[in-house]
Structures are given as structure tokens and as C-alpha cells.
CSV table of C-alpha atoms in Angstrom, one decimal:
chain,number,residue,atom,x,y,z
A,213,MET,CA,0.0,0.0,0.0
A,214,ILE,CA,2.7,2.4,1.0
A,215,LEU,CA,4.8,1.5,-2.1
A,216,SER,CA,1.8,2.0,-4.4
A,217,ARG,CA,1.2,5.5,-2.9
A,218,LEU,CA,4.8,6.4,-3.2
A,219,PHE,CA,4.8,5.2,-6.8
A,220,ILE,CA,1.7,7.4,-7.5
A,221,VAL,CA,3.4,10.4,-5.9
A,222,ILE,CA,6.5,9.9,-7.9
A,223,VAL,CA,4.6,9.5,-11.2
A,224,VAL,CA,2.4,12.6,-10.5
A,225,SER,CA,5.5,14.7,-9.5
A,226,ALA,CA,7.4,13.7,-12.6
A,227,ALA,CA,4.3,14.5,-14.8
A,228,LEU,CA,3.9,17.9,-13.2
A,229,SER,CA,7.5,18.8,-13.5
A,230,LEU,CA,7.6,17.7,-17.2
A,231,SER,CA,4.5,19.6,-18.0
A,232,SER,CA,5.4,22.9,-16.3
A,233,PRO,CA,5.8,25.8,-18.7
A,234,THR,CA,9.5,26.5,-19.5
A,235,ARG,CA,11.1,28.6,-22.1
A,236,LEU,CA,12.4,26.7,-25.1
A,237,LEU,CA,16.1,27.2,-25.9
A,238,SER,CA,15.1,28.1,-29.5
A,239,GLU,CA,12.7,30.7,-28.3
A,240,PRO,CA,14.2,34.2,-28.7
A,241,VAL,CA,14.6,36.2,-25.5
A,242,HIS,CA,12.8,39.6,-25.7
A,243,ASN,CA,12.4,42.1,-22.9
A,244,LYS,CA,8.7,42.4,-22.5
A,245,PRO,CA,7.8,45.5,-20.5
A,246,LEU,CA,5.2,45.0,-17.8
A,247,SER,CA,3.9,48.5,-17.7
A,248,ASP,CA,3.9,51.7,-19.8
A,249,SER,CA,6.3,54.6,-19.2
A,250,GLY,CA,7.5,57.8,-20.9
A,251,GLU,CA,10.7,56.1,-22.0
A,252,LEU,CA,8.8,53.2,-23.5
A,253,ARG,CA,6.5,55.6,-25.4
A,254,VAL,CA,9.5,57.5,-26.8
A,255,GLN,CA,11.1,54.2,-27.8
A,256,ASP,CA,7.9,53.1,-29.5
A,257,MET,CA,7.6,56.4,-31.3
A,258,LEU,CA,11.2,56.0,-32.5
A,259,MET,CA,10.4,52.4,-33.8
A,260,ASN,CA,7.4,53.9,-35.7
A,261,VAL,CA,9.7,56.3,-37.4
A,262,LEU,CA,12.5,53.7,-38.1
A,263,THR,CA,10.3,50.7,-39.1
A,264,PRO,CA,10.1,51.7,-42.8
A,265,HIS,CA,13.9,52.1,-42.9
A,266,ILE,CA,14.5,48.9,-41.1
A,267,ASN,CA,12.2,47.0,-43.4
A,268,ALA,CA,13.7,48.5,-46.5
A,269,ALA,CA,17.2,47.5,-45.4
A,270,VAL,CA,16.1,44.0,-44.4
A,271,GLN,CA,14.2,43.4,-47.6
A,272,ASP,CA,17.2,44.6,-49.7
A,273,TYR,CA,19.5,42.1,-47.9
A,274,TYR,CA,17.1,39.1,-48.1
A,275,ARG,CA,16.1,39.8,-51.7
A,276,GLN,CA,19.0,37.6,-52.9
A,277,PHE,CA,17.9,34.7,-50.7
A,278,LEU,CA,14.1,34.7,-50.5
A,279,LEU,CA,11.3,35.2,-53.0
A,280,GLU,CA,9.0,36.7,-50.4
A,281,PRO,CA,10.4,39.7,-48.6
A,282,PRO,CA,10.5,39.4,-44.8
A,283,LEU,CA,9.2,42.1,-42.4
A,284,VAL,CA,10.4,43.3,-39.0
A,285,TYR,CA,7.8,44.3,-36.6
A,286,PRO,CA,8.6,46.9,-33.9
A,287,TYR,CA,8.4,44.3,-31.1
A,288,PHE,CA,11.1,42.3,-32.9
A,289,VAL,CA,13.6,45.2,-32.5
A,290,HIS,CA,16.1,45.5,-29.7
A,291,ILE,CA,18.1,48.7,-29.3
A,292,THR,CA,21.7,47.6,-28.5
A,293,GLY,CA,23.3,51.0,-28.5
A,294,SER,CA,23.0,54.7,-29.3
A,295,GLU,CA,25.3,57.7,-29.2
A,296,ARG,CA,25.5,61.4,-30.2
A,297,LEU,CA,28.0,61.8,-33.0
A,298,ASN,CA,28.5,65.6,-32.6
A,299,GLY,CA,28.7,66.1,-28.9
A,300,PHE,CA,26.3,67.0,-26.1
A,301,ARG,CA,22.9,68.2,-27.4
A,302,GLY,CA,24.1,67.5,-31.0
A,303,PHE,CA,21.3,66.2,-33.2
A,304,ARG,CA,23.4,63.8,-35.3
A,305,LEU,CA,22.9,60.4,-33.6
A,306,SER,CA,23.7,56.8,-34.2
A,307,ILE,CA,21.5,53.9,-33.2
A,308,THR,CA,22.3,50.2,-33.4
A,309,LEU,CA,19.5,47.7,-33.5
A,310,ASP,CA,19.2,43.9,-33.4
A,311,VAL,CA,16.2,42.8,-35.5
A,312,THR,CA,14.4,39.5,-36.2
A,313,PRO,CA,12.9,39.4,-39.7
A,314,VAL,CA,9.9,37.1,-40.2
A,315,VAL,CA,7.8,35.7,-43.1
A,316,GLY,CA,4.3,34.5,-43.1
A,317,PRO,CA,2.9,33.8,-39.6
A,318,HIS,CA,6.0,35.2,-37.8
A,319,ILE,CA,8.4,32.6,-38.9
A,320,SER,CA,11.9,33.9,-38.1
A,321,VAL,CA,14.3,33.9,-41.0
A,322,GLY,CA,17.3,35.2,-39.1
A,323,GLU,CA,18.9,37.9,-36.9
A,324,ASP,CA,20.5,41.0,-38.2
A,325,ARG,CA,22.2,44.1,-36.7
A,326,LEU,CA,21.6,47.5,-38.3
A,327,THR,CA,23.2,50.8,-37.5
A,328,PHE,CA,21.5,54.0,-38.6
A,329,GLU,CA,22.6,57.6,-38.5
A,330,ILE,CA,19.8,60.0,-37.7
A,331,SER,CA,20.0,63.7,-38.1
A,332,ALA,CA,17.7,66.8,-38.4
A,333,GLY,CA,15.2,66.7,-41.1
A,334,PRO,CA,14.7,63.9,-40.1
A,335,GLU,CA,17.2,62.1,-42.2
A,336,VAL,CA,17.8,58.4,-41.6
A,337,LYS,CA,20.7,56.7,-43.3
A,338,LEU,CA,21.8,53.1,-42.9
A,339,VAL,CA,25.5,53.0,-42.2
A,340,HIS,CA,26.1,49.4,-41.4
A,341,TYR,CA,24.3,46.1,-41.9
A,342,THR,CA,25.5,42.8,-40.4
A,343,HIS,CA,23.7,39.5,-40.9
A,344,LEU,CA,24.2,37.6,-37.6
A,345,LYS,CA,22.3,34.3,-38.0
A,346,SER,CA,20.1,32.4,-40.4
A,347,TYR,CA,17.2,30.2,-39.4
A,348,PRO,CA,16.0,27.3,-41.7
A,349,LEU,CA,12.4,27.7,-42.8
A,350,PRO,CA,9.9,24.9,-42.2
A,351,PRO,CA,9.3,22.5,-45.1
A,352,HIS,CA,6.1,24.1,-46.2
A,353,TRP,CA,7.9,27.5,-46.6
A,354,GLN,CA,10.9,26.1,-48.5
A,355,TYR,CA,9.4,27.2,-51.8
A,356,ILE,CA,10.4,30.9,-51.1
A,357,VAL,CA,14.1,30.1,-50.7
A,358,LYS,CA,16.2,31.2,-53.7
A,359,LYS,CA,19.5,30.2,-52.1
A,360,PRO,CA,20.5,29.7,-48.5
A,361,ALA,CA,21.7,32.8,-46.6
A,362,ARG,CA,25.3,32.9,-45.5
């Protein structure tokens, strides 16, 4: 009797520990804000302004590899650095972003790092593009692959 109860406790404990929600290793890590703030609103406004430039750069890069152009949504952008290029209160700035382009129902095709120079106007100029990582597409999306990305 005691052994059968012990066995049931072990089986239930194992089942619960295996079914508990855990983050997959393949799942990208994104900082998800828990509440709104002035800083978050300014960052989101910046993403609204930069998104067309980000998508143009990403689509230009992936044009050689994919038949369908990927998109980058603002919530797949991580600001990794920024600086003023012409001193305190200068309005020529640099921003570096890590982005995750997707196709279809948010299928990640890779990771890329973009650096833009932003100045009054506003003028936005891509100054550096680095492809960091490629992800294989699932079998039912292979038809859009022209050639594998490097």
C-alpha cells in the first residue's frame, strides 16, 4: 500500500515537472515591459519612425535569398546602442538595432544588426548592416528560398 502510494506520488510529481511551462532554448529572448512609461512611449515612437527604414534594409538584404520579402515588426527590434555623433545636445545620432525578420505567420528567417545615423530633417541613413544568424524555414515554406543565406 505504501509502495503504491509512493509510486503514484513519484509519477504525478514527474508528470507535473515535465508539463510545467518552461522557455524553449530556441525561443528568442525579448524584454517584455510589464507597464507603460514615458521612456517606453518615446522608444515606441522611434520604432514607428524607423520601421520603414528597417524593413527597406532587411528586404534589400534578403532579396538575394528569398522570393518573399521578410518584415520586421517593432516588437522584434532590440536597441543595442546609441550615441551622439557631434557632442552634447548635438542632433546627429547613431542607433544600433538587433532585429528578427519574419515571413508569413511570424516565422523567423534570421537575426541582423543595423546601424542608422539619424539627423535633423529627419534624415535616416543606414551606415552598417550585419547578418548575424540564419534560421531554416519549415518544409512548407521552402518554396520561397532562392538560395541559403550565408
